[in-house]
Amino acid sequence: MAARKIIKERIPTPERPPEERIKDFKEVNKGYTFELAIKEAERCLKCPYNYAPCIKGCPVHIDIPGFISKLVEYQDDPDKAVREALSVIWRCNTLPATTGRVCPQEDQCEMNCVMGKVGDKINIGKLERFVADYAREHGIDEELLSDIIPTIEKKEQSVAIVGAGPAGLTAAGELAKQGYNVTIFEALHEAGGVLMYGIPEFRLPKDIVEKEISKLKKLGVDIRTDHIVGRTITVDELIREYDAVFIGSGAGTPRLVNVPGVNLNGIYTANEFLTRVNLMKAYKFPEYDTPIYVGKKVIVIGAGNTAMDAARSARRFGVDVTVTYRRGEEYVSARKEEVKHAKEEGIKFEFFLNPVEFIGDEKGKVKAVKFEKMRFSDELDSRGKRKIEGTGEYTTLPADTVIIAIGKSPNRLIINTSNFNVEHGRIIVDENMMTSVDGVFAGGDAIRGEATVILAMGDGRKAAKAIDEYLKSKKK
Ligand code: FAD
Ligand code: SF4
Ligand code: SF4
């Protein structure tokens, strides 16, 4: 038998050129065509299930060689290839169009891909996205769903879910498939959580999130938007009315920089800025009601995914954008692809700058940010990161808009109106995702602080399994 030829280079996915894409909010990466996906799938070595490091790196343990093999095996019949591949993915992940786009693959499934020893790692995220997109565009996901719906055995028990982000949506979907009556209570006027109000359209088109949510509705999930748990209804009331409760209320409270001038006009939290842009479609003002002021010089403080999304959104208003970060480039936590895209789009980066004052004009509007220059010290912090220290030298950068993106904490309303045990604002759960209150489970950013979509989904799945077991034991 002839030796298999190893193709070392990754098959690239087409992208829109930077000069074109900074003029609008349409998606940057166009994804694989079927032909390109097969070429990339053929590079995969199809490592055995029990060994494959990619499976171990995926927080929900998708059978990655399994789904990639289906694409290759049935490549003469694209619909069948995708149907088979999607069935494998759906066993562990019901939002592959989303995770294929936003997972930090370089730190997860792709991190230890064995192809990395001889060439480029397999582009698992883009293959997953391809399967999900092709399935959606050809109605294959609907077909698979309609195969599942008649097999569901309806149960009498009901579950309330708080929050319609990835954690809540996943828990809802899994429980609905088990036959439970599921109701989601969501504070905002649209479901989706950060997928809808945080991550911009050019990274994750909103019609994809809407489609995922419509599938849940087909499974019978009742989604009640504009319901703030803790105000419209309390957790205690939910406990009385439902057989179990899942809290997936996320981490939507922005942290602020506690320095003089932080209340000046023109300073936004990334949360407010992105919500106005994404959820309220401020970039389409006056077609949509919500306006947004974006000055000519924008400074973004922070270097995570939120900072990158804020910077790239601001850039699409045709303005000059600089990202500033108090550490060095090697500690930037945003996905590598987003940093690359941001740089291609002309966003500048300034490292080792820590804001110490926002300077305003006579009308109370920000006009500059004063920073202390930082440097690495020799000590490591508790997470093994090199500590930084001030140099005593300062610099001032002009800015008429500042966006603060230095992290978020779990939403406090639910915690303040319930009796859960919490630590540093995060709800504490046991190994079965149950909180200190019997029958109330939690997951996602509400228990972890700001984390990732796939970790939130993994929690939602795990909690749904635990809720199923809890309710079965209660019935006995
Ligand atoms: P959320 O997505 O925050 O959803 C919680 C939901 O609960 C929200 O809809 C909220 O309105 C609702 N809620 C809150 N309080 C109440 C209440 N009292 N009553 C009713 N409803 C309530 N992760 C990645 O993996 N990749 C990325 O590229 C990435 N980019 C990001 C970009 C931005 C701008 C942000 C902010 C985050 C990003 N993340 C990314 C992180 C990721 O989005 C989160 O980890 C994930 O969404 C957490 O899911 P969740 O369901 O726990 O919470
Ligand atoms: Fe990779 Fe995320 Fe898909 Fe898992 S869910 S295989 S980590 S892209
Ligand atoms: Fe394919 Fe890489 Fe996973 Fe091996 S580790 S199965 S080569 S994706």
Coordinates of C-alpha atoms and ligand atoms in Angstrom, one line a residue:
M1 CA 0.0 0.0 0.0
A2 CA 1.4 3.5 -0.9
A3 CA 2.4 5.7 2.0
R4 CA -0.1 8.4 2.8
K5 CA 1.2 11.8 1.7
I6 CA 1.2 14.3 4.6
I7 CA 0.0 17.8 3.6
K8 CA 1.8 20.1 6.0
E9 CA 0.1 23.4 5.3
R10 CA -3.3 24.3 6.5
I11 CA -5.9 24.9 3.8
P12 CA -6.8 28.6 4.5
T13 CA -10.3 29.9 4.8
P14 CA -11.1 32.9 2.6
E15 CA -11.4 36.2 4.4
R16 CA -12.7 39.6 3.3
P17 CA -9.8 42.1 2.8
P18 CA -9.3 44.5 5.7
E19 CA -9.9 47.7 3.7
E20 CA -13.3 46.4 2.7
R21 CA -14.4 44.8 6.0
I22 CA -13.7 47.9 8.2
K23 CA -16.5 49.7 6.4
D24 CA -19.2 47.4 7.6
F25 CA -20.2 44.8 10.2
K26 CA -20.5 41.8 7.9
E27 CA -18.6 38.6 8.7
V28 CA -14.9 38.7 8.2
N29 CA -14.1 35.0 7.6
K30 CA -16.0 33.3 4.8
G31 CA -15.5 29.8 6.0
Y32 CA -14.7 26.7 3.9
T33 CA -16.5 25.6 0.8
F34 CA -17.2 21.8 0.6
E35 CA -14.1 21.2 -1.6
L36 CA -11.8 23.2 0.8
A37 CA -13.3 21.5 3.8
I38 CA -12.5 18.0 2.3
K39 CA -9.0 19.0 1.6
E40 CA -8.4 20.1 5.2
A41 CA -10.3 17.0 6.5
E42 CA -8.0 14.8 4.5
R43 CA -4.9 16.3 6.3
C44 CA -6.2 14.9 9.6
L45 CA -4.4 11.7 10.7
K46 CA -7.7 10.4 12.3
C47 CA -6.0 9.5 15.6
P48 CA -7.7 6.7 17.6
Y49 CA -10.5 7.9 19.9
N50 CA -8.8 6.9 23.1
Y51 CA -5.6 8.7 22.2
A52 CA -6.6 11.7 20.1
P53 CA -5.2 14.8 22.0
C54 CA -7.7 17.0 20.2
I55 CA -10.6 15.2 21.9
K56 CA -8.9 15.7 25.3
G57 CA -8.4 19.4 24.5
C58 CA -12.0 20.1 23.7
P59 CA -13.9 20.9 27.0
V60 CA -17.0 18.9 25.8
H61 CA -14.9 16.1 24.2
I62 CA -16.3 16.1 20.7
D63 CA -15.2 13.0 18.7
I64 CA -13.2 15.2 16.4
P65 CA -11.5 12.4 14.3
G66 CA -15.0 10.8 14.2
F67 CA -16.7 13.8 12.6
I68 CA -13.8 14.6 10.3
S69 CA -13.7 11.0 9.1
K70 CA -17.4 11.2 8.1
L71 CA -16.6 14.1 5.8
V72 CA -13.9 12.2 4.1
E73 CA -15.7 8.9 3.9
Y74 CA -18.9 10.3 2.3
Q75 CA -17.3 13.1 0.3
D76 CA -19.0 11.8 -2.9
D77 CA -22.4 12.7 -1.3
P78 CA -22.0 16.1 0.5
D79 CA -25.4 16.1 2.2
K80 CA -24.8 12.6 3.6
A81 CA -21.2 13.6 4.7
V82 CA -22.5 16.6 6.6
R83 CA -25.5 14.8 8.1
E84 CA -23.2 12.1 9.5
A85 CA -20.6 14.6 10.7
L86 CA -23.2 16.8 12.4
S87 CA -24.7 13.7 14.2
V88 CA -21.3 13.1 15.7
I89 CA -20.9 16.7 16.8
W90 CA -24.4 17.0 18.2
R91 CA -23.7 14.2 20.7
C92 CA -21.6 16.7 22.6
N93 CA -22.3 20.2 21.2
T94 CA -25.5 21.7 19.9
L95 CA -24.1 25.1 19.0
P96 CA -21.3 24.1 16.5
A97 CA -21.8 27.1 14.2
T98 CA -21.1 29.3 17.3
T99 CA -18.2 27.4 18.8
G100 CA -16.6 26.8 15.5
R101 CA -16.4 30.6 15.2
V102 CA -15.6 31.7 18.8
C103 CA -13.8 28.9 20.7
P104 CA -10.2 29.7 21.5
Q105 CA -9.2 26.6 19.6
E106 CA -5.4 27.3 19.9
D107 CA -5.7 26.7 23.6
Q108 CA -8.2 23.9 23.4
C109 CA -8.8 21.2 20.7
E110 CA -6.1 22.4 18.3
M111 CA -3.5 22.9 21.0
N112 CA -1.9 19.4 21.0
C113 CA -3.0 18.3 17.5
V114 CA -0.3 15.8 16.4
M115 CA -0.2 17.3 13.0
G116 CA 1.6 20.2 14.8
K117 CA 4.7 18.0 15.0
V118 CA 5.2 17.9 11.3
G119 CA 3.3 20.9 10.0
D120 CA 0.2 23.1 10.7
K121 CA -2.4 21.8 13.1
I122 CA -5.7 20.8 11.7
N123 CA -8.2 23.7 11.5
I124 CA -10.8 21.9 13.7
G125 CA -12.8 25.0 14.5
K126 CA -13.3 26.0 10.9
L127 CA -14.2 22.4 9.9
E128 CA -16.8 22.3 12.8
R129 CA -18.2 25.7 11.6
F130 CA -18.3 24.3 8.0
V131 CA -20.4 21.3 9.0
A132 CA -22.8 23.5 11.0
D133 CA -23.1 26.1 8.3
Y134 CA -23.6 23.6 5.4
A135 CA -26.2 21.8 7.5
R136 CA -28.1 25.0 8.3
E137 CA -28.0 26.2 4.7
H138 CA -29.2 22.9 3.3
G139 CA -31.9 22.2 6.0
I140 CA -30.0 19.1 7.3
D141 CA -30.1 20.3 10.9
E142 CA -33.9 20.7 10.7
E143 CA -34.1 17.1 9.3
L144 CA -32.0 15.8 12.2
L145 CA -34.1 17.7 14.7
S146 CA -37.4 16.4 13.2
D147 CA -36.0 12.9 13.6
I148 CA -35.3 13.6 17.3
I149 CA -38.6 15.4 18.2
P150 CA -41.0 12.4 17.8
T151 CA -38.7 10.2 20.0
I152 CA -39.0 12.6 23.0
E153 CA -41.1 11.1 25.8
K154 CA -42.8 14.1 27.5
K155 CA -42.5 14.3 31.3
E156 CA -44.7 16.2 33.7
Q157 CA -41.9 17.9 35.7
S158 CA -40.8 21.4 34.8
V159 CA -37.5 23.2 35.0
A160 CA -36.9 27.0 35.1
I161 CA -33.7 28.4 33.5
V162 CA -32.4 31.8 34.4
G163 CA -30.5 33.5 31.6
A164 CA -30.6 32.7 27.9
G165 CA -26.8 32.6 27.3
P166 CA -24.9 29.6 26.1
A167 CA -25.1 27.9 29.6
G168 CA -28.9 28.4 29.9
L169 CA -29.6 27.6 26.2
T170 CA -27.6 24.3 26.4
A171 CA -29.2 23.2 29.7
A172 CA -32.6 24.0 28.2
G173 CA -32.0 22.1 25.0
E174 CA -30.7 19.0 26.8
L175 CA -33.6 19.0 29.3
A176 CA -36.2 19.5 26.5
K177 CA -34.7 16.5 24.7
Q178 CA -35.3 14.5 28.0
G179 CA -39.0 15.5 27.8
Y180 CA -39.1 18.1 30.6
N181 CA -41.2 21.3 30.4
V182 CA -38.6 24.0 30.2
T183 CA -39.1 27.8 30.7
I184 CA -36.2 30.3 30.2
F185 CA -36.4 33.6 32.0
E186 CA -34.2 36.2 30.3
A187 CA -33.7 39.8 31.4
L188 CA -33.0 41.3 28.0
H189 CA -35.5 41.7 25.1
E190 CA -33.6 39.0 23.1
A191 CA -32.2 35.6 24.0
G192 CA -28.6 34.6 23.4
G193 CA -26.6 36.3 26.2
V194 CA -23.1 37.5 25.1
L195 CA -23.6 35.7 21.8
M196 CA -26.2 38.4 21.0
Y197 CA -25.2 41.5 22.9
G198 CA -21.4 41.1 23.2
I199 CA -19.7 39.3 20.3
P200 CA -20.1 41.5 17.2
E201 CA -21.9 40.6 13.9
F202 CA -18.6 40.5 12.0
R203 CA -17.5 37.5 14.2
L204 CA -20.8 35.8 14.8
P205 CA -23.7 36.8 12.6
K206 CA -26.8 37.2 14.7
D207 CA -29.0 35.2 12.3
I208 CA -27.0 32.1 13.3
V209 CA -27.7 32.6 17.0
E210 CA -31.4 33.3 16.2
K211 CA -31.5 30.0 14.2
E212 CA -30.1 28.1 17.2
I213 CA -32.7 29.6 19.4
S214 CA -35.5 28.8 17.0
K215 CA -34.4 25.1 17.3
L216 CA -34.9 25.2 21.0
K217 CA -38.4 26.7 20.5
K218 CA -39.2 23.7 18.2
L219 CA -38.1 21.4 21.0
G220 CA -40.9 23.1 23.1
V221 CA -38.8 25.5 25.2
D222 CA -40.7 28.5 26.4
I223 CA -38.5 31.6 26.3
R224 CA -39.7 34.6 28.3
T225 CA -37.7 37.7 27.5
D226 CA -37.8 41.0 29.5
H227 CA -38.1 38.9 32.7
I228 CA -35.5 40.0 35.3
V229 CA -35.1 37.3 38.0
G230 CA -34.7 39.1 41.3
R231 CA -37.2 41.8 40.2
T232 CA -40.0 40.5 37.9
I233 CA -39.9 37.1 39.7
T234 CA -37.6 35.8 42.5
V235 CA -35.6 32.6 42.7
D236 CA -37.7 31.6 45.7
E237 CA -40.9 31.9 43.5
L238 CA -39.2 29.8 40.8
I239 CA -38.3 27.1 43.3
R240 CA -42.0 27.0 44.5
E241 CA -43.4 26.9 40.9
Y242 CA -40.8 24.5 39.2
D243 CA -39.3 21.2 40.1
A244 CA -35.8 22.4 39.5
V245 CA -34.0 25.6 38.6
F246 CA -30.8 26.3 36.6
I247 CA -29.0 29.6 37.0
G248 CA -27.0 30.7 33.9
S249 CA -27.0 34.4 34.6
G250 CA -23.5 35.0 33.3
A251 CA -21.0 37.7 34.3
G252 CA -22.4 40.9 33.0
T253 CA -21.2 43.4 35.6
P254 CA -18.3 45.4 34.2
R255 CA -15.2 46.2 36.3
L256 CA -14.2 49.8 36.3
V257 CA -10.8 51.5 36.5
N258 CA -10.8 53.3 39.9
V259 CA -8.9 56.5 38.9
P260 CA -9.8 60.2 38.7
G261 CA -12.0 61.3 35.8
V262 CA -13.7 57.9 35.2
N263 CA -17.1 59.6 35.2
L264 CA -16.3 62.0 32.3
N265 CA -18.5 61.9 29.2
G266 CA -17.1 59.8 26.4
I267 CA -16.0 57.0 28.7
Y268 CA -17.9 53.7 28.1
T269 CA -17.6 50.3 29.6
A270 CA -17.1 47.7 26.8
N271 CA -20.4 46.2 27.9
E272 CA -22.4 49.3 27.3
F273 CA -20.6 50.1 24.1
L274 CA -21.0 46.6 22.6
T275 CA -24.6 46.3 23.8
R276 CA -25.5 49.5 22.0
V277 CA -23.7 48.5 18.9
N278 CA -24.7 44.8 18.7
L279 CA -28.1 44.5 20.4
M280 CA -29.5 47.9 19.7
K281 CA -27.7 48.0 16.2
A282 CA -26.4 51.6 16.9
Y283 CA -24.2 51.2 13.8
K284 CA -27.4 51.4 11.8
F285 CA -28.7 54.6 13.5
P286 CA -31.0 56.3 12.5
E287 CA -32.6 53.2 10.9
Y288 CA -32.5 51.8 14.5
D289 CA -33.4 54.0 17.5
T290 CA -30.2 53.9 19.5
P291 CA -27.4 56.3 18.7
I292 CA -23.8 56.0 19.8
Y293 CA -21.1 58.7 19.9
V294 CA -17.7 57.5 18.7
G295 CA -15.0 60.2 18.7
K296 CA -12.1 60.5 16.3
K297 CA -9.5 59.0 18.6
V298 CA -10.6 55.9 20.6
I299 CA -8.6 54.3 23.3
V300 CA -9.5 50.8 24.5
I301 CA -8.2 49.7 27.9
G302 CA -7.7 45.9 28.1
A303 CA -6.6 43.1 25.8
G304 CA -9.1 40.3 26.1
N305 CA -11.8 39.2 23.7
T306 CA -14.1 42.0 24.9
A307 CA -11.4 44.6 24.3
M308 CA -10.7 43.3 20.8
D309 CA -14.4 43.3 19.9
A310 CA -14.8 46.8 21.2
A311 CA -11.8 48.0 19.3
R312 CA -12.8 46.4 16.1
S313 CA -16.3 47.6 16.4
A314 CA -15.1 51.2 17.0
R315 CA -12.8 50.9 14.0
R316 CA -15.8 50.3 11.8
F317 CA -17.0 53.8 12.6
G318 CA -14.0 55.0 10.5
V319 CA -12.0 56.3 13.5
D320 CA -8.4 55.9 14.9
V321 CA -8.3 53.1 17.5
T322 CA -5.5 52.2 20.0
V323 CA -5.6 49.3 22.4
T324 CA -3.6 49.8 25.5
Y325 CA -2.6 47.1 28.0
R326 CA -0.7 47.2 31.2
R327 CA 1.3 44.0 30.5
G328 CA 3.3 42.7 27.5
E329 CA 1.9 41.3 24.2
E330 CA 2.6 37.7 25.3
Y331 CA -0.1 38.1 28.0
V332 CA -2.8 39.2 25.6
S333 CA -5.7 36.9 26.3
A334 CA -7.9 37.5 23.2
R335 CA -8.1 34.8 20.6
K336 CA -5.1 34.9 18.3
E337 CA -7.2 35.3 15.2
E338 CA -8.9 38.4 16.6
V339 CA -5.6 40.1 17.4
K340 CA -4.4 39.3 13.9
H341 CA -7.6 40.7 12.4
A342 CA -7.4 43.8 14.6
K343 CA -3.8 44.5 13.5
E344 CA -4.7 44.0 9.8
E345 CA -7.6 46.4 10.3
G346 CA -5.2 49.2 11.4
I347 CA -5.7 49.1 15.2
K348 CA -2.7 50.2 17.1
F349 CA -1.4 48.4 20.2
E350 CA 0.5 50.1 23.1
F351 CA 1.8 47.7 25.8
F352 CA 3.0 48.3 29.4
L353 CA 0.6 51.3 30.0
N354 CA -1.6 51.5 33.1
P355 CA -4.2 54.3 33.2
V356 CA -3.9 56.6 36.2
E357 CA -6.1 59.5 35.2
F358 CA -8.8 60.5 32.6
I359 CA -8.4 64.1 31.6
G360 CA -11.4 66.1 30.7
D361 CA -12.1 69.4 28.8
E362 CA -14.1 72.3 30.2
K363 CA -17.4 70.6 29.2
G364 CA -16.7 67.5 31.2
K365 CA -15.8 65.4 28.2
V366 CA -12.7 63.2 28.1
K367 CA -9.9 64.5 25.9
A368 CA -6.9 62.4 27.0
V369 CA -5.7 59.5 29.2
K370 CA -2.7 59.7 31.4
F371 CA -0.8 56.4 31.8
E372 CA 2.0 55.2 34.0
K373 CA 4.6 53.2 32.0
M374 CA 5.0 49.7 33.5
R375 CA 7.6 47.0 33.4
F376 CA 8.0 43.4 34.4
S377 CA 9.2 42.7 37.9
D378 CA 11.1 39.5 38.8
E379 CA 8.2 38.0 40.8
L380 CA 5.4 35.7 39.6
D381 CA 1.8 36.1 40.7
S382 CA -0.4 33.3 42.0
R383 CA -1.3 32.3 38.4
G384 CA 2.4 32.1 37.4
K385 CA 2.2 35.3 35.4
R386 CA 5.1 37.7 35.7
K387 CA 4.1 40.6 38.0
I388 CA 4.4 44.1 36.7
E389 CA 5.4 47.3 38.5
G390 CA 5.2 51.0 37.8
T391 CA 8.3 52.8 36.5
G392 CA 7.3 56.2 37.8
E393 CA 7.3 57.6 34.2
Y394 CA 4.1 58.8 32.6
T395 CA 2.7 59.4 29.2
T396 CA -0.5 61.0 27.9
L397 CA -2.4 59.9 24.9
P398 CA -5.2 62.0 23.3
A399 CA -8.7 60.4 23.2
D400 CA -12.2 61.6 22.8
T401 CA -13.7 58.2 23.4
V402 CA -12.4 55.6 25.9
I403 CA -13.7 52.1 26.2
I404 CA -12.9 50.2 29.4
A405 CA -12.6 46.4 28.9
I406 CA -10.8 45.1 31.9
G407 CA -13.1 42.3 32.8
K408 CA -16.5 41.5 34.3
S409 CA -18.0 39.9 37.4
P410 CA -21.1 37.7 37.8
N411 CA -24.4 39.6 37.9
R412 CA -25.2 40.4 41.5
L413 CA -29.0 40.8 41.4
I414 CA -29.7 37.0 41.7
I415 CA -27.1 36.5 44.4
N416 CA -28.3 39.4 46.4
T417 CA -31.9 38.2 46.3
S418 CA -31.2 34.5 47.1
N419 CA -29.4 32.4 49.7
F420 CA -26.7 30.7 47.7
N421 CA -23.2 30.2 49.0
V422 CA -21.0 32.5 47.0
E423 CA -17.2 33.2 46.8
H424 CA -15.8 36.3 45.2
G425 CA -19.3 36.9 43.7
R426 CA -19.4 33.5 42.0
I427 CA -22.1 31.0 42.9
I428 CA -20.6 27.9 44.5
V429 CA -21.7 24.5 43.1
D430 CA -20.9 20.9 44.0
E431 CA -19.6 18.2 41.7
N432 CA -23.2 17.9 40.3
M433 CA -23.5 21.6 39.6
M434 CA -26.0 22.0 42.5
T435 CA -25.8 25.2 44.5
S436 CA -26.2 25.2 48.3
V437 CA -30.0 25.4 47.7
D438 CA -31.6 22.0 47.1
G439 CA -32.9 21.7 43.5
V440 CA -31.1 24.8 42.3
F441 CA -28.2 24.3 39.9
A442 CA -25.9 26.8 38.2
G443 CA -23.2 27.0 35.5
G444 CA -21.4 29.2 33.1
D445 CA -19.9 32.5 33.9
A446 CA -22.1 32.8 37.0
I447 CA -20.0 30.1 38.7
R448 CA -16.6 30.7 36.9
G449 CA -16.5 34.4 36.3
E450 CA -15.7 35.5 32.8
A451 CA -14.8 32.3 30.9
T452 CA -15.7 30.9 27.5
V453 CA -18.7 29.9 25.5
I454 CA -17.8 26.2 25.3
L455 CA -17.1 26.0 29.1
A456 CA -20.6 27.6 29.7
M457 CA -22.1 25.1 27.3
G458 CA -20.3 22.2 29.0
D459 CA -21.7 23.3 32.4
G460 CA -25.2 23.5 30.9
R461 CA -24.9 19.9 29.6
K462 CA -23.5 18.6 32.9
A463 CA -26.2 20.4 34.9
A464 CA -29.0 19.1 32.7
K465 CA -27.7 15.5 33.3
A466 CA -27.6 16.2 37.0
I467 CA -31.1 17.8 37.0
D468 CA -32.4 14.7 35.1
E469 CA -31.0 12.4 37.8
Y470 CA -32.2 14.7 40.6
L471 CA -35.8 14.8 39.2
K472 CA -35.8 11.0 38.6
S473 CA -34.8 10.4 42.2
K474 CA -37.4 12.8 43.5
K475 CA -40.2 11.0 41.6
K476 CA -39.3 7.6 43.3
Ligands
FAD1 P1 -24.0 35.0 29.3 O1 -23.6 34.7 27.9 O2 -23.5 36.2 29.9 O3 -25.6 34.9 29.4 C1 -26.2 35.2 30.6 C2 -27.6 35.6 30.3 O4 -28.3 35.8 31.6 C3 -27.7 37.0 29.7 O5 -28.6 36.9 28.5 C4 -28.3 37.9 30.7 O6 -29.1 38.9 30.2 C5 -29.1 36.9 31.5 N1 -29.3 37.4 32.9 C6 -28.5 38.0 33.8 N2 -29.0 38.3 34.9 C7 -30.3 37.9 34.8 C8 -31.5 38.0 35.7 N3 -31.4 38.5 36.9 N4 -32.7 37.5 35.2 C9 -32.8 36.9 34.0 N5 -31.7 36.9 33.1 C10 -30.5 37.3 33.5 N6 -15.9 33.4 24.8 C11 -15.4 32.6 23.8 O7 -15.3 31.3 24.0 N7 -14.9 33.1 22.7 C12 -15.0 34.4 22.4 O8 -14.5 34.8 21.3 C13 -15.5 35.3 23.3 N8 -15.7 36.6 23.1 C14 -16.3 37.4 24.0 C15 -16.5 38.7 23.7 C16 -17.2 39.5 24.5 C17 -17.5 40.9 24.1 C18 -17.6 39.0 25.8 C19 -18.3 39.9 26.8 C20 -17.4 37.7 26.1 C21 -16.7 36.9 25.2 N9 -16.5 35.5 25.5 C22 -16.0 34.7 24.6 C23 -17.0 34.9 26.8 C24 -18.3 34.2 26.6 O9 -19.2 34.9 25.8 C25 -18.9 33.9 28.0 O10 -18.0 33.1 28.7 C26 -20.2 33.1 27.8 O11 -21.2 33.8 27.0 C27 -20.8 32.7 29.2 O12 -22.1 32.2 29.0 P2 -23.2 32.2 30.1 O13 -24.4 31.6 29.5 O14 -22.7 31.8 31.4 O15 -23.5 33.8 30.3
SF4_2 FE1 -12.8 22.8 19.4 FE2 -14.6 24.3 20.6 FE3 -15.3 22.6 18.7 FE4 -14.4 21.7 21.1 S1 -16.3 22.9 20.7 S2 -13.9 20.9 19.1 S3 -12.9 23.3 21.6 S4 -14.1 24.4 18.4
SF4_3 FE1 -6.7 14.9 13.5 FE2 -5.1 16.4 15.0 FE3 -7.1 15.2 16.2 FE4 -5.1 13.7 15.3 S1 -5.0 15.3 16.9 S2 -7.3 13.3 15.1 S3 -4.5 14.8 13.5 S4 -7.3 16.8 14.6

